[in-house]
Amino acid sequence: LAEYPLILEYRRLTSPLLGQDETLELKGKRMPLVSEILAAHQAFQAAQDALLVNMRADARIDYHIRIGTGSSFDVDVTILSTFFLDPNVGAEFEQKEFFLNGVKWKSDRFPELPIPQPERVRTLPLDLTLDKRYEYRLAGEETVDGRDCWAIEFEPGTPGGTLYKGRVWIDMKNHAKVRVASLQTGLAEPIISNDEKDTYRPLSGPEGLEYWLLSRIDGQQVFSATGRNVVIVREVTLTNPVVNDPGFETLRR
């Protein structure tokens, strides 16, 4: 409206109809624009990132491996670890115990699982970018883990490369991520599909502040090997989390 900032002050005038009741009828509810929700989430995330120094937790990683359709060859692997998150480094796992079909692995050398890794996605949904890497659409309102959320669908905005498509649930009150369900696109052989569901929950830091951090990962990967499809279900559960621990670096070393 002008090339300089404006301050608008609204005042409700006193009704001249003294002694008469006024009624207000709500005709409808305004849905926010998806850009407004994303901007509010990015502001929340930026504030949290500025305060998060580190986070560690106990981690249980379960792999359920099935080879071929109708095959009786199933393998269950459990790895007990410690999870370390340094925002400047990323996520790291210290593997402590290894179980194969419920039997503890005795050797100090853990076997390497023959699981191919898909190409890394360098631009994630909700990252603050100045291009049209992703397109977003408000799908409506849904309840996740007892919280009222905005459900937003996303998909690659430009063809080519490996990105994600899926849905993210953002808390209506504080605009934190509650859950993200994603399917990776643009995969190369031998990987056929790779999907994941990440769940977040609030944690208390030493300053009394609330942090929304990853608590569980549920994923499934399908790849082809020797003419058969191999299905791998992955479950990662984080427990006993500690935020901004002064002894983090010592434990990690």
JSON list of C-alpha atoms in Angstrom, two decimals:
[
{"chain": "A", "resi": 1, "resn": "LEU", "atom": "CA", "xyz": [0.00, 0.00, 0.00]},
{"chain": "A", "resi": 2, "resn": "ALA", "atom": "CA", "xyz": [2.97, 2.27, 0.47]},
{"chain": "A", "resi": 3, "resn": "GLU", "atom": "CA", "xyz": [6.73, 2.16, 0.01]},
{"chain": "A", "resi": 4, "resn": "TYR", "atom": "CA", "xyz": [7.27, 2.56, 3.74]},
{"chain": "A", "resi": 5, "resn": "PRO", "atom": "CA", "xyz": [6.08, 0.51, 6.75]},
{"chain": "A", "resi": 6, "resn": "LEU", "atom": "CA", "xyz": [2.58, 1.14, 8.02]},
{"chain": "A", "resi": 7, "resn": "ILE", "atom": "CA", "xyz": [1.12, 0.56, 11.48]},
{"chain": "A", "resi": 8, "resn": "LEU", "atom": "CA", "xyz": [-2.60, -0.10, 11.49]},
{"chain": "A", "resi": 9, "resn": "GLU", "atom": "CA", "xyz": [-4.48, 0.18, 14.79]},
{"chain": "A", "resi": 10, "resn": "TYR", "atom": "CA", "xyz": [-7.94, -1.34, 14.99]},
{"chain": "A", "resi": 11, "resn": "ARG", "atom": "CA", "xyz": [-10.48, -0.25, 17.59]},
{"chain": "A", "resi": 12, "resn": "ARG", "atom": "CA", "xyz": [-13.95, -1.67, 18.11]},
{"chain": "A", "resi": 13, "resn": "LEU", "atom": "CA", "xyz": [-16.38, 1.21, 18.46]},
{"chain": "A", "resi": 14, "resn": "THR", "atom": "CA", "xyz": [-19.05, 1.15, 21.15]},
{"chain": "A", "resi": 15, "resn": "SER", "atom": "CA", "xyz": [-22.40, 0.13, 19.72]},
{"chain": "A", "resi": 16, "resn": "PRO", "atom": "CA", "xyz": [-25.00, 2.93, 19.67]},
{"chain": "A", "resi": 17, "resn": "LEU", "atom": "CA", "xyz": [-27.72, 0.35, 20.28]},
{"chain": "A", "resi": 18, "resn": "LEU", "atom": "CA", "xyz": [-27.69, 0.60, 24.05]},
{"chain": "A", "resi": 19, "resn": "GLY", "atom": "CA", "xyz": [-29.47, -2.13, 25.93]},
{"chain": "A", "resi": 20, "resn": "GLN", "atom": "CA", "xyz": [-29.65, -4.46, 22.91]},
{"chain": "A", "resi": 21, "resn": "ASP", "atom": "CA", "xyz": [-27.64, -7.68, 22.67]},
{"chain": "A", "resi": 22, "resn": "GLU", "atom": "CA", "xyz": [-25.29, -8.10, 19.74]},
{"chain": "A", "resi": 23, "resn": "THR", "atom": "CA", "xyz": [-24.84, -11.43, 18.01]},
{"chain": "A", "resi": 24, "resn": "LEU", "atom": "CA", "xyz": [-21.85, -12.63, 16.02]},
{"chain": "A", "resi": 25, "resn": "GLU", "atom": "CA", "xyz": [-22.31, -15.46, 13.57]},
{"chain": "A", "resi": 26, "resn": "LEU", "atom": "CA", "xyz": [-19.30, -17.39, 12.29]},
{"chain": "A", "resi": 27, "resn": "LYS", "atom": "CA", "xyz": [-19.81, -18.08, 8.60]},
{"chain": "A", "resi": 28, "resn": "GLY", "atom": "CA", "xyz": [-16.64, -20.03, 7.90]},
{"chain": "A", "resi": 29, "resn": "LYS", "atom": "CA", "xyz": [-13.05, -20.78, 8.84]},
{"chain": "A", "resi": 30, "resn": "ARG", "atom": "CA", "xyz": [-10.08, -19.41, 6.96]},
{"chain": "A", "resi": 31, "resn": "MET", "atom": "CA", "xyz": [-7.51, -22.03, 6.00]},
{"chain": "A", "resi": 32, "resn": "PRO", "atom": "CA", "xyz": [-3.95, -20.68, 6.01]},
{"chain": "A", "resi": 33, "resn": "LEU", "atom": "CA", "xyz": [-1.88, -20.73, 2.87]},
{"chain": "A", "resi": 34, "resn": "VAL", "atom": "CA", "xyz": [0.65, -23.55, 2.67]},
{"chain": "A", "resi": 35, "resn": "SER", "atom": "CA", "xyz": [3.37, -20.90, 2.30]},
{"chain": "A", "resi": 36, "resn": "GLU", "atom": "CA", "xyz": [2.30, -19.39, 5.65]},
{"chain": "A", "resi": 37, "resn": "ILE", "atom": "CA", "xyz": [2.54, -22.76, 7.40]},
{"chain": "A", "resi": 38, "resn": "LEU", "atom": "CA", "xyz": [5.95, -23.52, 5.89]},
{"chain": "A", "resi": 39, "resn": "ALA", "atom": "CA", "xyz": [7.28, -20.08, 6.82]},
{"chain": "A", "resi": 40, "resn": "ALA", "atom": "CA", "xyz": [6.10, -20.55, 10.41]},
{"chain": "A", "resi": 41, "resn": "HIS", "atom": "CA", "xyz": [7.72, -24.00, 10.56]},
{"chain": "A", "resi": 42, "resn": "GLN", "atom": "CA", "xyz": [11.01, -22.71, 9.17]},
{"chain": "A", "resi": 43, "resn": "ALA", "atom": "CA", "xyz": [11.02, -19.92, 11.78]},
{"chain": "A", "resi": 44, "resn": "PHE", "atom": "CA", "xyz": [10.42, -22.50, 14.53]},
{"chain": "A", "resi": 45, "resn": "GLN", "atom": "CA", "xyz": [13.14, -24.78, 13.15]},
{"chain": "A", "resi": 46, "resn": "ALA", "atom": "CA", "xyz": [15.67, -21.94, 12.81]},
{"chain": "A", "resi": 47, "resn": "ALA", "atom": "CA", "xyz": [15.11, -20.91, 16.43]},
{"chain": "A", "resi": 48, "resn": "GLN", "atom": "CA", "xyz": [15.56, -24.51, 17.62]},
{"chain": "A", "resi": 49, "resn": "ASP", "atom": "CA", "xyz": [18.66, -25.06, 15.47]},
{"chain": "A", "resi": 50, "resn": "ALA", "atom": "CA", "xyz": [20.26, -21.97, 16.99]},
{"chain": "A", "resi": 51, "resn": "LEU", "atom": "CA", "xyz": [19.84, -23.43, 20.50]},
{"chain": "A", "resi": 52, "resn": "LEU", "atom": "CA", "xyz": [20.53, -27.14, 19.86]},
{"chain": "A", "resi": 53, "resn": "VAL", "atom": "CA", "xyz": [24.16, -27.95, 20.67]},
{"chain": "A", "resi": 54, "resn": "ASN", "atom": "CA", "xyz": [23.92, -31.76, 20.73]},
{"chain": "A", "resi": 55, "resn": "MET", "atom": "CA", "xyz": [21.68, -34.72, 21.50]},
{"chain": "A", "resi": 56, "resn": "ARG", "atom": "CA", "xyz": [22.37, -38.33, 22.38]},
{"chain": "A", "resi": 57, "resn": "ALA", "atom": "CA", "xyz": [20.15, -41.34, 23.09]},
{"chain": "A", "resi": 58, "resn": "ASP", "atom": "CA", "xyz": [20.09, -45.12, 23.32]},
{"chain": "A", "resi": 59, "resn": "ALA", "atom": "CA", "xyz": [19.25, -46.58, 19.93]},
{"chain": "A", "resi": 60, "resn": "ARG", "atom": "CA", "xyz": [17.80, -49.96, 18.97]},
{"chain": "A", "resi": 61, "resn": "ILE", "atom": "CA", "xyz": [18.00, -50.76, 15.26]},
{"chain": "A", "resi": 62, "resn": "ASP", "atom": "CA", "xyz": [16.04, -53.74, 13.94]},
{"chain": "A", "resi": 63, "resn": "TYR", "atom": "CA", "xyz": [16.35, -55.13, 10.42]},
{"chain": "A", "resi": 64, "resn": "HIS", "atom": "CA", "xyz": [13.85, -57.71, 9.13]},
{"chain": "A", "resi": 65, "resn": "ILE", "atom": "CA", "xyz": [15.13, -59.20, 5.87]},
{"chain": "A", "resi": 66, "resn": "ARG", "atom": "CA", "xyz": [13.09, -61.38, 3.51]},
{"chain": "A", "resi": 67, "resn": "ILE", "atom": "CA", "xyz": [14.47, -62.77, 0.25]},
{"chain": "A", "resi": 68, "resn": "GLY", "atom": "CA", "xyz": [12.03, -63.51, -2.59]},
{"chain": "A", "resi": 69, "resn": "THR", "atom": "CA", "xyz": [8.25, -63.76, -2.63]},
{"chain": "A", "resi": 70, "resn": "GLY", "atom": "CA", "xyz": [6.94, -66.68, -0.61]},
{"chain": "A", "resi": 71, "resn": "SER", "atom": "CA", "xyz": [10.43, -67.48, 0.62]},
{"chain": "A", "resi": 72, "resn": "SER", "atom": "CA", "xyz": [10.97, -68.93, 4.05]},
{"chain": "A", "resi": 73, "resn": "PHE", "atom": "CA", "xyz": [14.41, -67.34, 4.25]},
{"chain": "A", "resi": 74, "resn": "ASP", "atom": "CA", "xyz": [14.02, -64.58, 6.84]},
{"chain": "A", "resi": 75, "resn": "VAL", "atom": "CA", "xyz": [16.77, -62.90, 8.81]},
{"chain": "A", "resi": 76, "resn": "ASP", "atom": "CA", "xyz": [16.27, -60.68, 11.86]},
{"chain": "A", "resi": 77, "resn": "VAL", "atom": "CA", "xyz": [19.13, -58.45, 12.95]},
{"chain": "A", "resi": 78, "resn": "THR", "atom": "CA", "xyz": [19.18, -56.24, 16.06]},
{"chain": "A", "resi": 79, "resn": "ILE", "atom": "CA", "xyz": [21.92, -53.70, 16.76]},
{"chain": "A", "resi": 80, "resn": "LEU", "atom": "CA", "xyz": [22.07, -51.92, 20.13]},
{"chain": "A", "resi": 81, "resn": "SER", "atom": "CA", "xyz": [23.82, -48.58, 19.78]},
{"chain": "A", "resi": 82, "resn": "THR", "atom": "CA", "xyz": [24.30, -45.11, 21.15]},
{"chain": "A", "resi": 83, "resn": "PHE", "atom": "CA", "xyz": [23.02, -42.32, 18.92]},
{"chain": "A", "resi": 84, "resn": "PHE", "atom": "CA", "xyz": [24.97, -39.06, 18.74]},
{"chain": "A", "resi": 85, "resn": "LEU", "atom": "CA", "xyz": [23.70, -35.93, 16.99]},
{"chain": "A", "resi": 86, "resn": "ASP", "atom": "CA", "xyz": [26.02, -32.98, 16.45]},
{"chain": "A", "resi": 87, "resn": "PRO", "atom": "CA", "xyz": [24.34, -30.43, 14.13]},
{"chain": "A", "resi": 88, "resn": "ASN", "atom": "CA", "xyz": [27.75, -29.54, 12.68]},
{"chain": "A", "resi": 89, "resn": "VAL", "atom": "CA", "xyz": [28.63, -33.18, 11.94]},
{"chain": "A", "resi": 90, "resn": "GLY", "atom": "CA", "xyz": [25.33, -35.03, 11.57]},
{"chain": "A", "resi": 91, "resn": "ALA", "atom": "CA", "xyz": [24.09, -38.29, 13.06]},
{"chain": "A", "resi": 92, "resn": "GLU", "atom": "CA", "xyz": [26.46, -41.05, 14.25]},
{"chain": "A", "resi": 93, "resn": "PHE", "atom": "CA", "xyz": [25.86, -44.49, 15.77]},
{"chain": "A", "resi": 94, "resn": "GLU", "atom": "CA", "xyz": [28.20, -46.31, 18.16]},
{"chain": "A", "resi": 95, "resn": "GLN", "atom": "CA", "xyz": [27.42, -50.00, 17.69]},
{"chain": "A", "resi": 96, "resn": "LYS", "atom": "CA", "xyz": [27.67, -51.96, 20.95]},
{"chain": "A", "resi": 97, "resn": "GLU", "atom": "CA", "xyz": [25.84, -55.29, 20.61]},
{"chain": "A", "resi": 98, "resn": "PHE", "atom": "CA", "xyz": [24.77, -57.34, 17.60]},
{"chain": "A", "resi": 99, "resn": "PHE", "atom": "CA", "xyz": [22.07, -60.05, 17.54]},
{"chain": "A", "resi": 100, "resn": "LEU", "atom": "CA", "xyz": [21.32, -62.40, 14.64]},
{"chain": "A", "resi": 101, "resn": "ASN", "atom": "CA", "xyz": [17.88, -64.11, 14.84]},
{"chain": "A", "resi": 102, "resn": "GLY", "atom": "CA", "xyz": [17.88, -63.41, 18.58]},
{"chain": "A", "resi": 103, "resn": "VAL", "atom": "CA", "xyz": [21.36, -64.88, 19.21]},
{"chain": "A", "resi": 104, "resn": "LYS", "atom": "CA", "xyz": [24.06, -62.51, 20.45]},
{"chain": "A", "resi": 105, "resn": "TRP", "atom": "CA", "xyz": [27.07, -62.18, 18.15]},
{"chain": "A", "resi": 106, "resn": "LYS", "atom": "CA", "xyz": [30.17, -63.27, 20.05]},
{"chain": "A", "resi": 107, "resn": "SER", "atom": "CA", "xyz": [32.90, -61.82, 17.86]},
{"chain": "A", "resi": 108, "resn": "ASP", "atom": "CA", "xyz": [34.18, -58.31, 18.43]},
{"chain": "A", "resi": 109, "resn": "ARG", "atom": "CA", "xyz": [33.95, -57.73, 14.66]},
{"chain": "A", "resi": 110, "resn": "PHE", "atom": "CA", "xyz": [30.37, -57.12, 13.55]},
{"chain": "A", "resi": 111, "resn": "PRO", "atom": "CA", "xyz": [29.38, -58.53, 10.14]},
{"chain": "A", "resi": 112, "resn": "GLU", "atom": "CA", "xyz": [28.58, -56.03, 7.42]},
{"chain": "A", "resi": 113, "resn": "LEU", "atom": "CA", "xyz": [25.01, -56.26, 6.17]},
{"chain": "A", "resi": 114, "resn": "PRO", "atom": "CA", "xyz": [24.71, -56.54, 2.36]},
{"chain": "A", "resi": 115, "resn": "ILE", "atom": "CA", "xyz": [22.36, -53.56, 2.07]},
{"chain": "A", "resi": 116, "resn": "PRO", "atom": "CA", "xyz": [22.90, -51.23, -0.91]},
{"chain": "A", "resi": 117, "resn": "GLN", "atom": "CA", "xyz": [22.59, -47.54, -0.12]},
{"chain": "A", "resi": 118, "resn": "PRO", "atom": "CA", "xyz": [20.49, -45.30, -2.38]},
{"chain": "A", "resi": 119, "resn": "GLU", "atom": "CA", "xyz": [21.94, -42.10, -3.75]},
{"chain": "A", "resi": 120, "resn": "ARG", "atom": "CA", "xyz": [21.93, -39.43, -1.09]},
{"chain": "A", "resi": 121, "resn": "VAL", "atom": "CA", "xyz": [19.23, -36.78, -1.34]},
{"chain": "A", "resi": 122, "resn": "ARG", "atom": "CA", "xyz": [20.99, -33.45, -0.97]},
{"chain": "A", "resi": 123, "resn": "THR", "atom": "CA", "xyz": [17.90, -31.24, -0.77]},
{"chain": "A", "resi": 124, "resn": "LEU", "atom": "CA", "xyz": [15.33, -32.40, 1.78]},
{"chain": "A", "resi": 125, "resn": "PRO", "atom": "CA", "xyz": [11.68, -31.33, 2.02]},
{"chain": "A", "resi": 126, "resn": "LEU", "atom": "CA", "xyz": [11.15, -28.21, 4.19]},
{"chain": "A", "resi": 127, "resn": "ASP", "atom": "CA", "xyz": [14.75, -27.07, 3.64]},
{"chain": "A", "resi": 128, "resn": "LEU", "atom": "CA", "xyz": [14.85, -23.33, 3.07]},
{"chain": "A", "resi": 129, "resn": "THR", "atom": "CA", "xyz": [15.74, -22.98, -0.62]},
{"chain": "A", "resi": 130, "resn": "LEU", "atom": "CA", "xyz": [15.20, -20.19, -3.13]},
{"chain": "A", "resi": 131, "resn": "ASP", "atom": "CA", "xyz": [14.23, -22.47, -6.01]},
{"chain": "A", "resi": 132, "resn": "LYS", "atom": "CA", "xyz": [11.25, -24.67, -6.87]},
{"chain": "A", "resi": 133, "resn": "ARG", "atom": "CA", "xyz": [12.93, -27.96, -5.91]},
{"chain": "A", "resi": 134, "resn": "TYR", "atom": "CA", "xyz": [9.73, -29.07, -4.16]},
{"chain": "A", "resi": 135, "resn": "GLU", "atom": "CA", "xyz": [6.06, -28.25, -4.58]},
{"chain": "A", "resi": 136, "resn": "TYR", "atom": "CA", "xyz": [3.72, -28.26, -1.56]},
{"chain": "A", "resi": 137, "resn": "ARG", "atom": "CA", "xyz": [-0.04, -28.62, -1.16]},
{"chain": "A", "resi": 138, "resn": "LEU", "atom": "CA", "xyz": [-2.16, -28.31, 1.98]},
{"chain": "A", "resi": 139, "resn": "ALA", "atom": "CA", "xyz": [-4.06, -31.61, 2.28]},
{"chain": "A", "resi": 140, "resn": "GLY", "atom": "CA", "xyz": [-6.12, -30.62, 5.33]},
{"chain": "A", "resi": 141, "resn": "GLU", "atom": "CA", "xyz": [-6.21, -31.13, 9.08]},
{"chain": "A", "resi": 142, "resn": "GLU", "atom": "CA", "xyz": [-5.29, -34.42, 10.76]},
{"chain": "A", "resi": 143, "resn": "THR", "atom": "CA", "xyz": [-4.52, -35.66, 14.28]},
{"chain": "A", "resi": 144, "resn": "VAL", "atom": "CA", "xyz": [-1.14, -37.34, 14.86]},
{"chain": "A", "resi": 145, "resn": "ASP", "atom": "CA", "xyz": [-0.21, -38.72, 18.30]},
{"chain": "A", "resi": 146, "resn": "GLY", "atom": "CA", "xyz": [-3.02, -36.67, 19.84]},
{"chain": "A", "resi": 147, "resn": "ARG", "atom": "CA", "xyz": [-1.88, -33.39, 18.26]},
{"chain": "A", "resi": 148, "resn": "ASP", "atom": "CA", "xyz": [-3.82, -31.30, 15.76]},
{"chain": "A", "resi": 149, "resn": "CYS", "atom": "CA", "xyz": [-1.67, -30.94, 12.69]},
{"chain": "A", "resi": 150, "resn": "TRP", "atom": "CA", "xyz": [-1.61, -29.45, 9.23]},
{"chain": "A", "resi": 151, "resn": "ALA", "atom": "CA", "xyz": [-1.08, -32.22, 6.67]},
{"chain": "A", "resi": 152, "resn": "ILE", "atom": "CA", "xyz": [1.07, -31.02, 3.77]},
{"chain": "A", "resi": 153, "resn": "GLU", "atom": "CA", "xyz": [1.88, -33.08, 0.69]},
{"chain": "A", "resi": 154, "resn": "PHE", "atom": "CA", "xyz": [5.13, -32.52, -1.17]},
{"chain": "A", "resi": 155, "resn": "GLU", "atom": "CA", "xyz": [6.64, -33.75, -4.45]},
{"chain": "A", "resi": 156, "resn": "PRO", "atom": "CA", "xyz": [9.58, -32.84, -6.67]},
{"chain": "A", "resi": 157, "resn": "GLY", "atom": "CA", "xyz": [8.99, -29.60, -8.51]},
{"chain": "A", "resi": 158, "resn": "THR", "atom": "CA", "xyz": [11.60, -30.24, -11.18]},
{"chain": "A", "resi": 159, "resn": "PRO", "atom": "CA", "xyz": [12.24, -33.51, -13.06]},
{"chain": "A", "resi": 160, "resn": "GLY", "atom": "CA", "xyz": [15.50, -35.39, -12.76]},
{"chain": "A", "resi": 161, "resn": "GLY", "atom": "CA", "xyz": [17.70, -36.27, -9.81]},
{"chain": "A", "resi": 162, "resn": "THR", "atom": "CA", "xyz": [16.72, -38.07, -6.65]},
{"chain": "A", "resi": 163, "resn": "LEU", "atom": "CA", "xyz": [14.30, -36.28, -4.33]},
{"chain": "A", "resi": 164, "resn": "TYR", "atom": "CA", "xyz": [11.35, -37.20, -2.12]},
{"chain": "A", "resi": 165, "resn": "LYS", "atom": "CA", "xyz": [7.59, -37.17, -2.34]},
{"chain": "A", "resi": 166, "resn": "GLY", "atom": "CA", "xyz": [5.24, -37.74, 0.58]},
{"chain": "A", "resi": 167, "resn": "ARG", "atom": "CA", "xyz": [3.50, -35.96, 3.44]},
{"chain": "A", "resi": 168, "resn": "VAL", "atom": "CA", "xyz": [4.57, -33.95, 6.49]},
{"chain": "A", "resi": 169, "resn": "TRP", "atom": "CA", "xyz": [2.44, -33.22, 9.56]},
{"chain": "A", "resi": 170, "resn": "ILE", "atom": "CA", "xyz": [3.09, -29.87, 11.28]},
{"chain": "A", "resi": 171, "resn": "ASP", "atom": "CA", "xyz": [1.70, -29.02, 14.72]},
{"chain": "A", "resi": 172, "resn": "MET", "atom": "CA", "xyz": [-0.92, -26.26, 14.49]},
{"chain": "A", "resi": 173, "resn": "LYS", "atom": "CA", "xyz": [0.16, -24.59, 17.74]},
{"chain": "A", "resi": 174, "resn": "ASN", "atom": "CA", "xyz": [3.95, -24.42, 17.61]},
{"chain": "A", "resi": 175, "resn": "HIS", "atom": "CA", "xyz": [4.58, -25.40, 13.95]},
{"chain": "A", "resi": 176, "resn": "ALA", "atom": "CA", "xyz": [7.00, -28.22, 14.82]},
{"chain": "A", "resi": 177, "resn": "LYS", "atom": "CA", "xyz": [7.36, -31.31, 12.64]},
{"chain": "A", "resi": 178, "resn": "VAL", "atom": "CA", "xyz": [5.43, -34.20, 14.18]},
{"chain": "A", "resi": 179, "resn": "ARG", "atom": "CA", "xyz": [5.84, -36.80, 11.43]},
{"chain": "A", "resi": 180, "resn": "VAL", "atom": "CA", "xyz": [7.28, -37.08, 7.92]},
{"chain": "A", "resi": 181, "resn": "ALA", "atom": "CA", "xyz": [6.40, -39.91, 5.50]},
{"chain": "A", "resi": 182, "resn": "SER", "atom": "CA", "xyz": [8.53, -39.92, 2.36]},
{"chain": "A", "resi": 183, "resn": "LEU", "atom": "CA", "xyz": [9.23, -42.04, -0.72]},
{"chain": "A", "resi": 184, "resn": "GLN", "atom": "CA", "xyz": [12.48, -41.52, -2.56]},
{"chain": "A", "resi": 185, "resn": "THR", "atom": "CA", "xyz": [12.25, -40.86, -6.30]},
{"chain": "A", "resi": 186, "resn": "GLY", "atom": "CA", "xyz": [14.77, -41.24, -9.12]},
{"chain": "A", "resi": 187, "resn": "LEU", "atom": "CA", "xyz": [16.32, -44.44, -7.73]},
{"chain": "A", "resi": 188, "resn": "ALA", "atom": "CA", "xyz": [18.89, -46.39, -9.70]},
{"chain": "A", "resi": 189, "resn": "GLU", "atom": "CA", "xyz": [19.28, -50.19, -9.89]},
{"chain": "A", "resi": 190, "resn": "PRO", "atom": "CA", "xyz": [19.50, -52.41, -7.96]},
{"chain": "A", "resi": 191, "resn": "ILE", "atom": "CA", "xyz": [17.27, -50.39, -5.58]},
{"chain": "A", "resi": 192, "resn": "ILE", "atom": "CA", "xyz": [13.59, -50.62, -6.47]},
{"chain": "A", "resi": 193, "resn": "SER", "atom": "CA", "xyz": [11.99, -48.57, -3.68]},
{"chain": "A", "resi": 194, "resn": "ASN", "atom": "CA", "xyz": [12.98, -46.76, -0.52]},
{"chain": "A", "resi": 195, "resn": "ASP", "atom": "CA", "xyz": [10.39, -45.25, 1.83]},
{"chain": "A", "resi": 196, "resn": "GLU", "atom": "CA", "xyz": [10.60, -43.96, 5.39]},
{"chain": "A", "resi": 197, "resn": "LYS", "atom": "CA", "xyz": [8.43, -42.56, 8.18]},
{"chain": "A", "resi": 198, "resn": "ASP", "atom": "CA", "xyz": [10.10, -40.32, 10.78]},
{"chain": "A", "resi": 199, "resn": "THR", "atom": "CA", "xyz": [8.36, -39.50, 14.06]},
{"chain": "A", "resi": 200, "resn": "TYR", "atom": "CA", "xyz": [9.33, -36.57, 16.29]},
{"chain": "A", "resi": 201, "resn": "ARG", "atom": "CA", "xyz": [8.49, -35.82, 19.91]},
{"chain": "A", "resi": 202, "resn": "PRO", "atom": "CA", "xyz": [9.15, -32.97, 22.38]},
{"chain": "A", "resi": 203, "resn": "LEU", "atom": "CA", "xyz": [12.16, -33.21, 24.69]},
{"chain": "A", "resi": 204, "resn": "SER", "atom": "CA", "xyz": [13.19, -30.94, 27.56]},
{"chain": "A", "resi": 205, "resn": "GLY", "atom": "CA", "xyz": [16.64, -29.39, 27.55]},
{"chain": "A", "resi": 206, "resn": "PRO", "atom": "CA", "xyz": [18.70, -28.22, 30.55]},
{"chain": "A", "resi": 207, "resn": "GLU", "atom": "CA", "xyz": [17.52, -24.65, 29.97]},
{"chain": "A", "resi": 208, "resn": "GLY", "atom": "CA", "xyz": [13.90, -25.73, 30.43]},
{"chain": "A", "resi": 209, "resn": "LEU", "atom": "CA", "xyz": [13.25, -25.24, 26.72]},
{"chain": "A", "resi": 210, "resn": "GLU", "atom": "CA", "xyz": [11.34, -27.73, 24.57]},
{"chain": "A", "resi": 211, "resn": "TYR", "atom": "CA", "xyz": [13.03, -29.34, 21.56]},
{"chain": "A", "resi": 212, "resn": "TRP", "atom": "CA", "xyz": [11.26, -31.40, 18.91]},
{"chain": "A", "resi": 213, "resn": "LEU", "atom": "CA", "xyz": [13.66, -34.16, 17.87]},
{"chain": "A", "resi": 214, "resn": "LEU", "atom": "CA", "xyz": [13.60, -37.51, 16.10]},
{"chain": "A", "resi": 215, "resn": "SER", "atom": "CA", "xyz": [12.33, -40.41, 18.23]},
{"chain": "A", "resi": 216, "resn": "ARG", "atom": "CA", "xyz": [11.58, -43.22, 15.75]},
{"chain": "A", "resi": 217, "resn": "ILE", "atom": "CA", "xyz": [12.26, -44.25, 12.14]},
{"chain": "A", "resi": 218, "resn": "ASP", "atom": "CA", "xyz": [10.23, -46.86, 10.25]},
{"chain": "A", "resi": 219, "resn": "GLY", "atom": "CA", "xyz": [11.50, -47.68, 6.78]},
{"chain": "A", "resi": 220, "resn": "GLN", "atom": "CA", "xyz": [11.30, -50.27, 4.02]},
{"chain": "A", "resi": 221, "resn": "GLN", "atom": "CA", "xyz": [13.71, -50.84, 1.18]},
{"chain": "A", "resi": 222, "resn": "VAL", "atom": "CA", "xyz": [13.34, -53.21, -1.77]},
{"chain": "A", "resi": 223, "resn": "PHE", "atom": "CA", "xyz": [16.23, -54.09, -4.07]},
{"chain": "A", "resi": 224, "resn": "SER", "atom": "CA", "xyz": [16.97, -56.75, -6.65]},
{"chain": "A", "resi": 225, "resn": "ALA", "atom": "CA", "xyz": [19.70, -59.38, -6.17]},
{"chain": "A", "resi": 226, "resn": "THR", "atom": "CA", "xyz": [20.35, -62.40, -8.40]},
{"chain": "A", "resi": 227, "resn": "GLY", "atom": "CA", "xyz": [16.91, -62.15, -9.95]},
{"chain": "A", "resi": 228, "resn": "ARG", "atom": "CA", "xyz": [15.05, -61.96, -6.63]},
{"chain": "A", "resi": 229, "resn": "ASN", "atom": "CA", "xyz": [13.62, -59.07, -4.71]},
{"chain": "A", "resi": 230, "resn": "VAL", "atom": "CA", "xyz": [15.00, -58.52, -1.22]},
{"chain": "A", "resi": 231, "resn": "VAL", "atom": "CA", "xyz": [12.74, -56.67, 1.21]},
{"chain": "A", "resi": 232, "resn": "ILE", "atom": "CA", "xyz": [14.34, -54.99, 4.24]},
{"chain": "A", "resi": 233, "resn": "VAL", "atom": "CA", "xyz": [12.20, -53.45, 6.97]},
{"chain": "A", "resi": 234, "resn": "ARG", "atom": "CA", "xyz": [14.12, -51.09, 9.27]},
{"chain": "A", "resi": 235, "resn": "GLU", "atom": "CA", "xyz": [12.99, -49.87, 12.69]},
{"chain": "A", "resi": 236, "resn": "VAL", "atom": "CA", "xyz": [15.05, -47.39, 14.71]},
{"chain": "A", "resi": 237, "resn": "THR", "atom": "CA", "xyz": [13.86, -46.50, 18.22]},
{"chain": "A", "resi": 238, "resn": "LEU", "atom": "CA", "xyz": [15.57, -43.78, 20.29]},
{"chain": "A", "resi": 239, "resn": "THR", "atom": "CA", "xyz": [15.12, -43.86, 24.08]},
{"chain": "A", "resi": 240, "resn": "ASN", "atom": "CA", "xyz": [16.59, -42.05, 27.13]},
{"chain": "A", "resi": 241, "resn": "PRO", "atom": "CA", "xyz": [17.40, -38.87, 25.17]},
{"chain": "A", "resi": 242, "resn": "VAL", "atom": "CA", "xyz": [19.69, -36.17, 26.58]},
{"chain": "A", "resi": 243, "resn": "VAL", "atom": "CA", "xyz": [19.75, -32.69, 25.03]},
{"chain": "A", "resi": 244, "resn": "ASN", "atom": "CA", "xyz": [22.76, -30.33, 25.19]},
{"chain": "A", "resi": 245, "resn": "ASP", "atom": "CA", "xyz": [24.81, -32.69, 27.36]},
{"chain": "A", "resi": 246, "resn": "PRO", "atom": "CA", "xyz": [28.07, -31.07, 28.64]},
{"chain": "A", "resi": 247, "resn": "GLY", "atom": "CA", "xyz": [29.78, -34.48, 28.49]},
{"chain": "A", "resi": 248, "resn": "PHE", "atom": "CA", "xyz": [28.76, -35.14, 24.89]},
{"chain": "A", "resi": 249, "resn": "GLU", "atom": "CA", "xyz": [32.19, -34.74, 23.31]},
{"chain": "A", "resi": 250, "resn": "THR", "atom": "CA", "xyz": [33.89, -36.96, 25.89]},
{"chain": "A", "resi": 251, "resn": "LEU", "atom": "CA", "xyz": [31.38, -39.75, 25.35]},
{"chain": "A", "resi": 252, "resn": "ARG", "atom": "CA", "xyz": [31.66, -39.46, 21.59]},
{"chain": "A", "resi": 253, "resn": "ARG", "atom": "CA", "xyz": [35.45, -39.70, 21.66]}
]
